[in-house]
PDB file of C-alpha atoms in Angstrom:
ATOM      1  CA  MET A 748      -0.107   0.004   0.047  1.00 79.00           C
ATOM      2  CA  ALA A 749       1.300   3.430  -0.869  1.00 89.00           C
ATOM      3  CA  THR A 750       0.395   6.746   0.855  1.00 96.00           C
ATOM      4  CA  VAL A 751       0.658  10.379  -0.281  1.00 97.00           C
ATOM      5  CA  ARG A 752       0.116  13.004   2.315  1.00 98.00           C
ATOM      6  CA  LEU A 753      -0.444  16.685   1.487  1.00 98.00           C
ATOM      7  CA  SER A 754      -1.015  19.465   3.890  1.00 98.00           C
ATOM      8  CA  PHE A 755      -1.824  23.022   2.950  1.00 98.00           C
ATOM      9  CA  SER A 756      -2.543  26.329   4.470  1.00 98.00           C
ATOM     10  CA  PRO A 757      -6.219  26.915   4.523  1.00 97.00           C
ATOM     11  CA  ALA A 758      -6.445  29.092   1.505  1.00 97.00           C
ATOM     12  CA  PRO A 759      -8.790  28.725  -1.512  1.00 96.00           C
ATOM     13  CA  VAL A 760      -5.855  28.841  -3.926  1.00 96.00           C
ATOM     14  CA  HIS A 761      -4.443  25.529  -2.653  1.00 97.00           C
ATOM     15  CA  VAL A 762      -7.665  23.581  -3.118  1.00 97.00           C
ATOM     16  CA  ARG A 763      -6.964  23.190  -6.840  1.00 97.00           C
ATOM     17  CA  THR A 764      -3.569  21.708  -5.970  1.00 97.00           C
ATOM     18  CA  ALA A 765      -5.219  19.154  -3.690  1.00 98.00           C
ATOM     19  CA  ARG A 766      -7.644  18.169  -6.504  1.00 97.00           C
ATOM     20  CA  LEU A 767      -4.801  17.691  -9.030  1.00 97.00           C
ATOM     21  CA  VAL A 768      -2.787  15.600  -6.611  1.00 97.00           C
ATOM     22  CA  GLY A 769      -5.751  13.506  -5.515  1.00 98.00           C
ATOM     23  CA  VAL A 770      -6.643  12.625  -9.157  1.00 97.00           C
ATOM     24  CA  ALA A 771      -3.009  11.916 -10.124  1.00 97.00           C
ATOM     25  CA  VAL A 772      -2.774   9.463  -7.180  1.00 97.00           C
ATOM     26  CA  ALA A 773      -6.206   7.931  -8.044  1.00 97.00           C
ATOM     27  CA  ARG A 774      -5.106   7.424 -11.554  1.00 96.00           C
ATOM     28  CA  ARG A 775      -1.920   5.711 -10.444  1.00 95.00           C
ATOM     29  CA  ALA A 776      -3.807   3.617  -7.854  1.00 95.00           C
ATOM     30  CA  GLY A 777      -6.012   2.256 -10.654  1.00 95.00           C
ATOM     31  CA  VAL A 778      -9.307   4.086 -10.169  1.00 96.00           C
ATOM     32  CA  ARG A 779     -11.347   3.805 -13.456  1.00 96.00           C
ATOM     33  CA  GLU A 780     -10.993   6.794 -15.784  1.00 95.00           C
ATOM     34  CA  ASP A 781     -14.755   7.397 -15.821  1.00 93.00           C
ATOM     35  CA  LEU A 782     -14.707   7.965 -11.970  1.00 94.00           C
ATOM     36  CA  LEU A 783     -11.827  10.496 -12.053  1.00 96.00           C
ATOM     37  CA  ASP A 784     -14.088  13.555 -12.549  1.00 94.00           C
ATOM     38  CA  GLU A 785     -16.066  12.371  -9.455  1.00 94.00           C
ATOM     39  CA  VAL A 786     -12.879  11.974  -7.453  1.00 96.00           C
ATOM     40  CA  ARG A 787     -11.764  15.418  -8.494  1.00 97.00           C
ATOM     41  CA  LEU A 788     -14.984  17.011  -7.500  1.00 97.00           C
ATOM     42  CA  ALA A 789     -15.282  15.139  -4.203  1.00 97.00           C
ATOM     43  CA  ILE A 790     -11.908  15.939  -3.077  1.00 98.00           C
ATOM     44  CA  GLY A 791     -12.307  19.452  -4.100  1.00 97.00           C
ATOM     45  CA  GLU A 792     -15.573  19.724  -2.016  1.00 96.00           C
ATOM     46  CA  ALA A 793     -14.051  18.076   1.037  1.00 96.00           C
ATOM     47  CA  CYS A 794     -11.103  20.476   0.893  1.00 97.00           C
ATOM     48  CA  THR A 795     -13.233  23.563   0.249  1.00 95.00           C
ATOM     49  CA  ARG A 796     -15.364  22.554   3.309  1.00 92.00           C
ATOM     50  CA  ALA A 797     -12.185  22.191   5.425  1.00 94.00           C
ATOM     51  CA  VAL A 798     -10.756  25.541   4.249  1.00 95.00           C
ATOM     52  CA  ALA A 799     -14.025  27.324   4.984  1.00 92.00           C
ATOM     53  CA  LEU A 800     -14.142  25.849   8.489  1.00 91.00           C
ATOM     54  CA  HIS A 801     -10.590  26.840   9.272  1.00 94.00           C
ATOM     55  CA  ARG A 802     -11.223  30.440   8.008  1.00 93.00           C
ATOM     56  CA  GLN A 803     -14.585  30.585   9.957  1.00 90.00           C
ATOM     57  CA  TYR A 804     -12.743  29.768  13.188  1.00 92.00           C
ATOM     58  CA  GLY A 805      -9.574  31.652  12.336  1.00 94.00           C
ATOM     59  CA  LEU A 806      -7.468  28.551  12.413  1.00 95.00           C
ATOM     60  CA  PRO A 807      -4.008  28.836  10.762  1.00 96.00           C
ATOM     61  CA  ASP A 808      -3.477  25.011  10.935  1.00 96.00           C
ATOM     62  CA  PRO A 809      -2.953  23.241   7.707  1.00 97.00           C
ATOM     63  CA  VAL A 810      -5.603  21.112   6.127  1.00 98.00           C
ATOM     64  CA  LEU A 811      -4.464  17.477   5.743  1.00 98.00           C
ATOM     65  CA  VAL A 812      -5.203  15.251   2.766  1.00 98.00           C
ATOM     66  CA  GLU A 813      -4.133  11.740   2.896  1.00 98.00           C
ATOM     67  CA  MET A 814      -4.409   9.458   0.004  1.00 98.00           C
ATOM     68  CA  SER A 815      -3.833   5.671   0.224  1.00 97.00           C
ATOM     69  CA  ASP A 816      -4.039   2.922  -2.447  1.00 92.00           C
ATOM     70  CA  GLY A 817      -4.516  -0.671  -1.572  1.00 88.00           C
ATOM     71  CA  ALA A 818      -7.560  -2.831  -2.031  1.00 92.00           C
ATOM     72  CA  ALA A 819      -9.266   0.483  -2.687  1.00 96.00           C
ATOM     73  CA  TYR A 820      -8.396   4.218  -3.127  1.00 97.00           C
ATOM     74  CA  ALA A 821      -9.006   5.921   0.189  1.00 97.00           C
ATOM     75  CA  VAL A 822      -8.806   9.719   0.740  1.00 98.00           C
ATOM     76  CA  ARG A 823      -9.014  11.419   4.107  1.00 97.00           C
ATOM     77  CA  VAL A 824      -9.496  15.162   4.463  1.00 97.00           C
ATOM     78  CA  VAL A 825      -8.885  16.349   7.982  1.00 97.00           C
ATOM     79  CA  ASP A 826      -9.822  19.696   9.366  1.00 95.00           C
ATOM     80  CA  ARG A 827      -9.147  20.993  12.895  1.00 95.00           C
ATOM     81  CA  ALA A 828     -12.421  22.903  13.503  1.00 91.00           C
ATOM     82  CA  PRO A 829     -14.607  22.214  16.467  1.00 88.00           C
ATOM     83  CA  ILE A 830     -16.844  19.239  15.998  1.00 75.00           C
ATOM     84  CA  GLU A 831     -20.033  21.090  16.377  1.00 66.00           C
ATOM     85  CA  ALA A 832     -19.208  22.813  13.106  1.00 60.00           C
ATOM     86  CA  SER A 833     -19.865  19.656  11.311  1.00 56.00           C
ATOM     87  CA  ILE A 834     -23.402  19.306  12.589  1.00 50.00           C
ATOM     88  CA  GLY A 835     -26.040  20.484  10.101  1.00 52.00           C
ATOM     89  CA  LEU A 836     -24.432  18.887   7.072  1.00 56.00           C
ATOM     90  CA  THR A 837     -27.501  18.149   5.085  1.00 62.00           C
ATOM     91  CA  ALA A 838     -28.460  18.327   1.512  1.00 63.00           C
ATOM     92  CA  LEU A 839     -31.155  20.969   0.881  1.00 71.00           C
ATOM     93  CA  PRO A 840     -34.478  20.329  -0.862  1.00 73.00           C
ATOM     94  CA  PRO A 841     -34.936  22.052  -4.119  1.00 71.00           C
ATOM     95  CA  ASP A 842     -37.632  24.486  -2.853  1.00 72.00           C
ATOM     96  CA  GLU A 843     -35.105  25.894  -0.322  1.00 75.00           C
ATOM     97  CA  LEU A 844     -32.198  26.166  -2.626  1.00 76.00           C
ATOM     98  CA  ALA A 845     -33.444  29.531  -4.214  1.00 74.00           C
ATOM     99  CA  ASN A 846     -35.050  30.690  -1.025  1.00 77.00           C
ATOM    100  CA  GLU A 847     -34.436  34.434  -0.315  1.00 74.00           C
ATOM    101  CA  SER A 848     -33.655  33.849   3.346  1.00 76.00           C
ATOM    102  CA  LEU A 849     -30.977  31.148   2.728  1.00 80.00           C
ATOM    103  CA  THR A 850     -27.555  32.710   3.193  1.00 81.00           C
ATOM    104  CA  ASP A 851     -24.844  32.096   0.616  1.00 79.00           C
ATOM    105  CA  GLU A 852     -22.732  30.107   3.109  1.00 80.00           C
ATOM    106  CA  ALA A 853     -25.649  27.807   4.042  1.00 82.00           C
ATOM    107  CA  LEU A 854     -26.435  27.243   0.344  1.00 84.00           C
ATOM    108  CA  THR A 855     -22.772  26.518  -0.583  1.00 86.00           C
ATOM    109  CA  THR A 856     -22.539  24.133   2.419  1.00 85.00           C
ATOM    110  CA  GLY A 857     -25.728  22.261   1.632  1.00 86.00           C
ATOM    111  CA  VAL A 858     -24.840  22.026  -2.051  1.00 90.00           C
ATOM    112  CA  GLY A 859     -21.301  20.894  -1.200  1.00 90.00           C
ATOM    113  CA  PHE A 860     -22.653  18.119   0.933  1.00 89.00           C
ATOM    114  CA  ALA A 861     -25.128  17.074  -1.639  1.00 90.00           C
ATOM    115  CA  LEU A 862     -22.285  16.678  -4.128  1.00 93.00           C
ATOM    116  CA  LEU A 863     -20.165  14.659  -1.617  1.00 92.00           C
ATOM    117  CA  ALA A 864     -23.046  12.390  -0.821  1.00 91.00           C
ATOM    118  CA  GLY A 865     -24.093  12.097  -4.398  1.00 91.00           C
ATOM    119  CA  PHE A 866     -20.664  11.337  -5.874  1.00 92.00           C
ATOM    120  CA  VAL A 867     -19.066   9.150  -3.108  1.00 94.00           C
ATOM    121  CA  GLU A 868     -20.764   5.909  -2.427  1.00 89.00           C
ATOM    122  CA  ASP A 869     -18.436   5.127   0.455  1.00 94.00           C
ATOM    123  CA  LEU A 870     -18.461   8.303   2.453  1.00 95.00           C
ATOM    124  CA  GLN A 871     -17.861   8.859   6.198  1.00 93.00           C
ATOM    125  CA  VAL A 872     -17.803  12.067   8.189  1.00 91.00           C
ATOM    126  CA  ARG A 873     -16.542  11.550  11.722  1.00 91.00           C
ATOM    127  CA  PRO A 874     -14.531  13.169  14.503  1.00 91.00           C
ATOM    128  CA  VAL A 875     -10.759  12.755  14.222  1.00 92.00           C
ATOM    129  CA  ASP A 876      -9.369   9.950  16.591  1.00 91.00           C
ATOM    130  CA  GLU A 877      -6.987  12.488  18.380  1.00 89.00           C
ATOM    131  CA  GLY A 878      -7.631  16.188  19.163  1.00 91.00           C
ATOM    132  CA  ILE A 879     -10.230  18.512  17.635  1.00 93.00           C
ATOM    133  CA  GLY A 880     -11.505  18.222  14.215  1.00 93.00           C
ATOM    134  CA  THR A 881     -13.467  16.182  11.607  1.00 92.00           C
ATOM    135  CA  GLU A 882     -12.333  13.682   9.032  1.00 94.00           C
ATOM    136  CA  VAL A 883     -14.079  13.283   5.689  1.00 95.00           C
ATOM    137  CA  ARG A 884     -13.243   9.783   4.442  1.00 96.00           C
ATOM    138  CA  MET A 885     -14.042   8.813   0.889  1.00 97.00           C
ATOM    139  CA  VAL A 886     -13.229   5.427  -0.719  1.00 97.00           C
ATOM    140  CA  TRP A 887     -13.372   4.328  -4.398  1.00 97.00           C
ATOM    141  CA  PRO A 888     -12.857   0.972  -5.972  1.00 96.00           C
ATOM    142  CA  VAL A 889      -9.668   0.235  -7.983  1.00 95.00           C
ATOM    143  CA  GLY A 890      -9.769  -1.674 -11.084  1.00 85.00           C
ATOM    144  CA  ARG A 891      -6.865  -3.933 -10.591  1.00 60.00           C
TER     145      ARG A 891
ATOM    146  CA  MET B 408      -7.227  25.827 -16.624  1.00 66.00           C
ATOM    147  CA  GLU B 409      -7.879  29.430 -15.384  1.00 86.00           C
ATOM    148  CA  LEU B 410     -11.248  31.031 -15.295  1.00 95.00           C
ATOM    149  CA  SER B 411     -12.176  32.929 -18.520  1.00 97.00           C
ATOM    150  CA  LEU B 412     -15.084  35.350 -18.755  1.00 98.00           C
ATOM    151  CA  ALA B 413     -16.350  36.932 -22.057  1.00 98.00           C
ATOM    152  CA  THR B 414     -19.550  38.821 -22.588  1.00 98.00           C
ATOM    153  CA  HIS B 415     -21.666  39.523 -25.637  1.00 97.00           C
ATOM    154  CA  THR B 416     -25.298  40.401 -26.419  1.00 96.00           C
ATOM    155  CA  VAL B 417     -27.953  38.420 -28.288  1.00 95.00           C
ATOM    156  CA  GLY B 418     -30.938  40.687 -28.741  1.00 92.00           C
ATOM    157  CA  GLU B 419     -31.932  42.022 -25.372  1.00 93.00           C
ATOM    158  CA  HIS B 420     -29.934  39.263 -23.526  1.00 96.00           C
ATOM    159  CA  THR B 421     -26.446  39.513 -22.131  1.00 97.00           C
ATOM    160  CA  VAL B 422     -24.563  36.357 -22.583  1.00 98.00           C
ATOM    161  CA  LEU B 423     -21.627  35.579 -20.212  1.00 98.00           C
ATOM    162  CA  SER B 424     -19.506  32.889 -21.544  1.00 98.00           C
ATOM    163  CA  VAL B 425     -17.476  31.115 -18.844  1.00 98.00           C
ATOM    164  CA  GLY B 426     -14.527  28.804 -19.349  1.00 98.00           C
ATOM    165  CA  GLY B 427     -12.001  26.893 -17.238  1.00 97.00           C
ATOM    166  CA  GLU B 428     -12.349  26.141 -13.619  1.00 97.00           C
ATOM    167  CA  VAL B 429     -15.037  27.623 -11.396  1.00 97.00           C
ATOM    168  CA  ASP B 430     -14.115  26.791  -7.787  1.00 96.00           C
ATOM    169  CA  VAL B 431     -13.594  28.319  -4.398  1.00 95.00           C
ATOM    170  CA  TYR B 432     -10.674  30.271  -5.642  1.00 96.00           C
ATOM    171  CA  THR B 433     -12.095  31.618  -8.874  1.00 97.00           C
ATOM    172  CA  ALA B 434     -15.835  31.843  -7.973  1.00 96.00           C
ATOM    173  CA  PRO B 435     -15.436  35.355  -6.420  1.00 96.00           C
ATOM    174  CA  ARG B 436     -14.323  36.742  -9.963  1.00 97.00           C
ATOM    175  CA  LEU B 437     -17.458  35.190 -11.483  1.00 98.00           C
ATOM    176  CA  ARG B 438     -19.609  36.772  -8.718  1.00 97.00           C
ATOM    177  CA  GLU B 439     -17.974  40.234  -9.236  1.00 97.00           C
ATOM    178  CA  ARG B 440     -18.595  39.981 -13.004  1.00 98.00           C
ATOM    179  CA  LEU B 441     -22.233  39.087 -12.633  1.00 98.00           C
ATOM    180  CA  LEU B 442     -22.764  41.825 -10.079  1.00 97.00           C
ATOM    181  CA  GLU B 443     -21.160  44.426 -12.511  1.00 98.00           C
ATOM    182  CA  LEU B 444     -23.389  43.187 -15.208  1.00 98.00           C
ATOM    183  CA  ILE B 445     -26.559  43.327 -13.147  1.00 98.00           C
ATOM    184  CA  ASP B 446     -25.711  46.715 -11.612  1.00 97.00           C
ATOM    185  CA  GLY B 447     -24.892  47.965 -15.064  1.00 97.00           C
ATOM    186  CA  GLY B 448     -28.394  47.319 -16.185  1.00 96.00           C
ATOM    187  CA  ALA B 449     -28.184  43.817 -17.632  1.00 97.00           C
ATOM    188  CA  HIS B 450     -31.375  42.191 -16.365  1.00 96.00           C
ATOM    189  CA  ARG B 451     -31.688  39.282 -18.857  1.00 97.00           C
ATOM    190  CA  ILE B 452     -28.654  37.266 -18.425  1.00 98.00           C
ATOM    191  CA  VAL B 453     -27.676  33.885 -19.933  1.00 98.00           C
ATOM    192  CA  VAL B 454     -24.531  32.232 -18.557  1.00 98.00           C
ATOM    193  CA  ASP B 455     -22.940  29.907 -21.026  1.00 98.00           C
ATOM    194  CA  LEU B 456     -21.144  27.043 -19.214  1.00 98.00           C
ATOM    195  CA  GLY B 457     -20.043  25.330 -22.569  1.00 96.00           C
ATOM    196  CA  ARG B 458     -16.291  25.779 -21.812  1.00 96.00           C
ATOM    197  CA  VAL B 459     -16.391  25.133 -18.108  1.00 97.00           C
ATOM    198  CA  ASP B 460     -14.475  22.054 -17.195  1.00 93.00           C
ATOM    199  CA  PHE B 461     -14.792  22.207 -13.416  1.00 96.00           C
ATOM    200  CA  LEU B 462     -17.722  23.583 -11.274  1.00 97.00           C
ATOM    201  CA  ASP B 463     -18.046  23.149  -7.544  1.00 96.00           C
ATOM    202  CA  SER B 464     -20.458  24.150  -4.854  1.00 95.00           C
ATOM    203  CA  THR B 465     -19.030  27.669  -4.635  1.00 95.00           C
ATOM    204  CA  GLY B 466     -19.581  28.267  -8.235  1.00 96.00           C
ATOM    205  CA  LEU B 467     -23.076  26.937  -7.961  1.00 96.00           C
ATOM    206  CA  GLY B 468     -23.651  29.293  -4.977  1.00 94.00           C
ATOM    207  CA  VAL B 469     -22.612  32.311  -7.140  1.00 96.00           C
ATOM    208  CA  LEU B 470     -25.054  31.261  -9.913  1.00 97.00           C
ATOM    209  CA  VAL B 471     -27.943  30.859  -7.401  1.00 95.00           C
ATOM    210  CA  GLY B 472     -26.983  34.307  -5.909  1.00 95.00           C
ATOM    211  CA  ALA B 473     -27.258  35.864  -9.396  1.00 96.00           C
ATOM    212  CA  LEU B 474     -30.587  34.082 -10.046  1.00 96.00           C
ATOM    213  CA  LYS B 475     -32.008  35.516  -6.772  1.00 94.00           C
ATOM    214  CA  ARG B 476     -30.751  38.900  -7.391  1.00 95.00           C
ATOM    215  CA  LEU B 477     -32.161  39.022 -10.907  1.00 96.00           C
ATOM    216  CA  ARG B 478     -35.439  37.474  -9.709  1.00 94.00           C
ATOM    217  CA  SER B 479     -35.866  40.194  -7.119  1.00 94.00           C
ATOM    218  CA  ILE B 480     -35.673  43.026  -9.722  1.00 95.00           C
ATOM    219  CA  GLY B 481     -37.879  41.291 -12.290  1.00 95.00           C
ATOM    220  CA  GLY B 482     -34.972  40.056 -14.371  1.00 96.00           C
ATOM    221  CA  THR B 483     -34.292  36.668 -15.920  1.00 96.00           C
ATOM    222  CA  PHE B 484     -31.400  34.199 -15.656  1.00 97.00           C
ATOM    223  CA  ALA B 485     -30.680  31.047 -17.581  1.00 97.00           C
ATOM    224  CA  LEU B 486     -27.805  28.700 -18.057  1.00 98.00           C
ATOM    225  CA  VAL B 487     -26.407  27.000 -21.128  1.00 98.00           C
ATOM    226  CA  CYS B 488     -25.008  23.472 -20.477  1.00 97.00           C
ATOM    227  CA  ASP B 489     -24.916  20.353 -22.482  1.00 94.00           C
ATOM    228  CA  LYS B 490     -22.115  18.473 -20.960  1.00 93.00           C
ATOM    229  CA  GLU B 491     -23.256  15.427 -19.099  1.00 93.00           C
ATOM    230  CA  PRO B 492     -20.723  15.696 -16.171  1.00 92.00           C
ATOM    231  CA  LEU B 493     -21.953  19.250 -15.442  1.00 95.00           C
ATOM    232  CA  LEU B 494     -25.638  18.249 -15.882  1.00 96.00           C
ATOM    233  CA  LYS B 495     -25.045  15.450 -13.429  1.00 95.00           C
ATOM    234  CA  ILE B 496     -23.925  18.056 -10.829  1.00 96.00           C
ATOM    235  CA  PHE B 497     -27.131  19.959 -11.382  1.00 96.00           C
ATOM    236  CA  ARG B 498     -29.220  16.859 -10.993  1.00 95.00           C
ATOM    237  CA  ILE B 499     -27.518  15.737  -7.827  1.00 94.00           C
ATOM    238  CA  THR B 500     -27.908  19.073  -6.130  1.00 93.00           C
ATOM    239  CA  ALA B 501     -31.451  19.408  -7.365  1.00 93.00           C
ATOM    240  CA  LEU B 502     -30.434  22.766  -8.907  1.00 94.00           C
ATOM    241  CA  ASP B 503     -31.782  21.448 -12.234  1.00 95.00           C
ATOM    242  CA  GLN B 504     -35.161  22.262 -10.651  1.00 94.00           C
ATOM    243  CA  VAL B 505     -34.018  25.767  -9.829  1.00 93.00           C
ATOM    244  CA  PHE B 506     -32.307  27.003 -12.964  1.00 95.00           C
ATOM    245  CA  PRO B 507     -33.740  27.084 -16.536  1.00 96.00           C
ATOM    246  CA  LEU B 508     -30.963  24.856 -18.229  1.00 97.00           C
ATOM    247  CA  HIS B 509     -30.715  24.905 -22.048  1.00 98.00           C
ATOM    248  CA  ALA B 510     -28.489  23.133 -24.529  1.00 97.00           C
ATOM    249  CA  THR B 511     -27.667  26.244 -26.571  1.00 97.00           C
ATOM    250  CA  VAL B 512     -27.592  30.070 -26.146  1.00 97.00           C
ATOM    251  CA  ASP B 513     -30.280  30.360 -28.911  1.00 96.00           C
ATOM    252  CA  ALA B 514     -32.565  27.927 -27.023  1.00 97.00           C
ATOM    253  CA  ALA B 515     -32.017  30.002 -23.711  1.00 96.00           C
ATOM    254  CA  VAL B 516     -32.867  33.252 -25.465  1.00 95.00           C
ATOM    255  CA  ASP B 517     -35.887  31.864 -27.233  1.00 94.00           C
ATOM    256  CA  ALA B 518     -37.237  30.229 -24.033  1.00 93.00           C
ATOM    257  CA  ASP B 519     -37.272  33.637 -22.157  1.00 86.00           C
ATOM    258  CA  PRO B 520     -40.900  34.677 -22.194  1.00 73.00           C
ATOM    259  CA  THR B 521     -40.057  38.263 -21.199  1.00 71.00           C
ATOM    260  CA  GLY B 522     -37.588  39.181 -23.755  1.00 61.00           C
ATOM    261  CA  ALA B 523     -37.613  39.113 -27.589  1.00 52.00           C
ATOM    262  CA  GLY B 524     -35.111  36.725 -29.069  1.00 47.00           C
ATOM    263  CA  ALA B 525     -32.337  37.804 -31.536  1.00 42.00           C
TER     264      ALA B 525
END
């Protein structure tokens, strides 16, 4: 099993780098070509969420992305925001999406979670084992 | 690929052609451009996503923001998109039920009941 770790300052400009690395490692791990767009989008959404949480809480700590290939391709995106920030991760129904009272942040969060849940069959959002923070864990099959 | 933005008019409609990647880093530029257009008097806007190769939740949020802003002032907003990967994003988020989505700019302009086409 090979592991690639990337940690980056919580700035939007680095999310693209995380996407590119995540897809490159996925391709090398043997994830099917037709799944790579979904891998790219899901890693981007998980990192965008982590960056937003770090900025919301003024946390300078880096966001960690860990990619492992083995029997499957597993990606962990770890933030260091308080756990309660993760509560409320729910997809929004269509009639609420364009609701005037919905804030831009709530909309983006809801849409981001809908994308994660929609594109990743094997998705877990859980507290990190040690310290403060949440881990978004995504797994894709490899074709070997 | 970096974000690209280009504007032209078709009849009474302003068409904003977007290319490249619309993500958490580039979406603020798309938001600024849409606000400039709306504040400058463009109230019938069609956003052509034909050359977009990546679109995330932040970009979708910007598009919903423009839709709401135009709706509040009696304007119209439509999207042009015929790429299956992008259409899947709209379906999964249920935003296909929020935005008028068309395969071509002409179809988007013709479908707008409030404005004459080209």
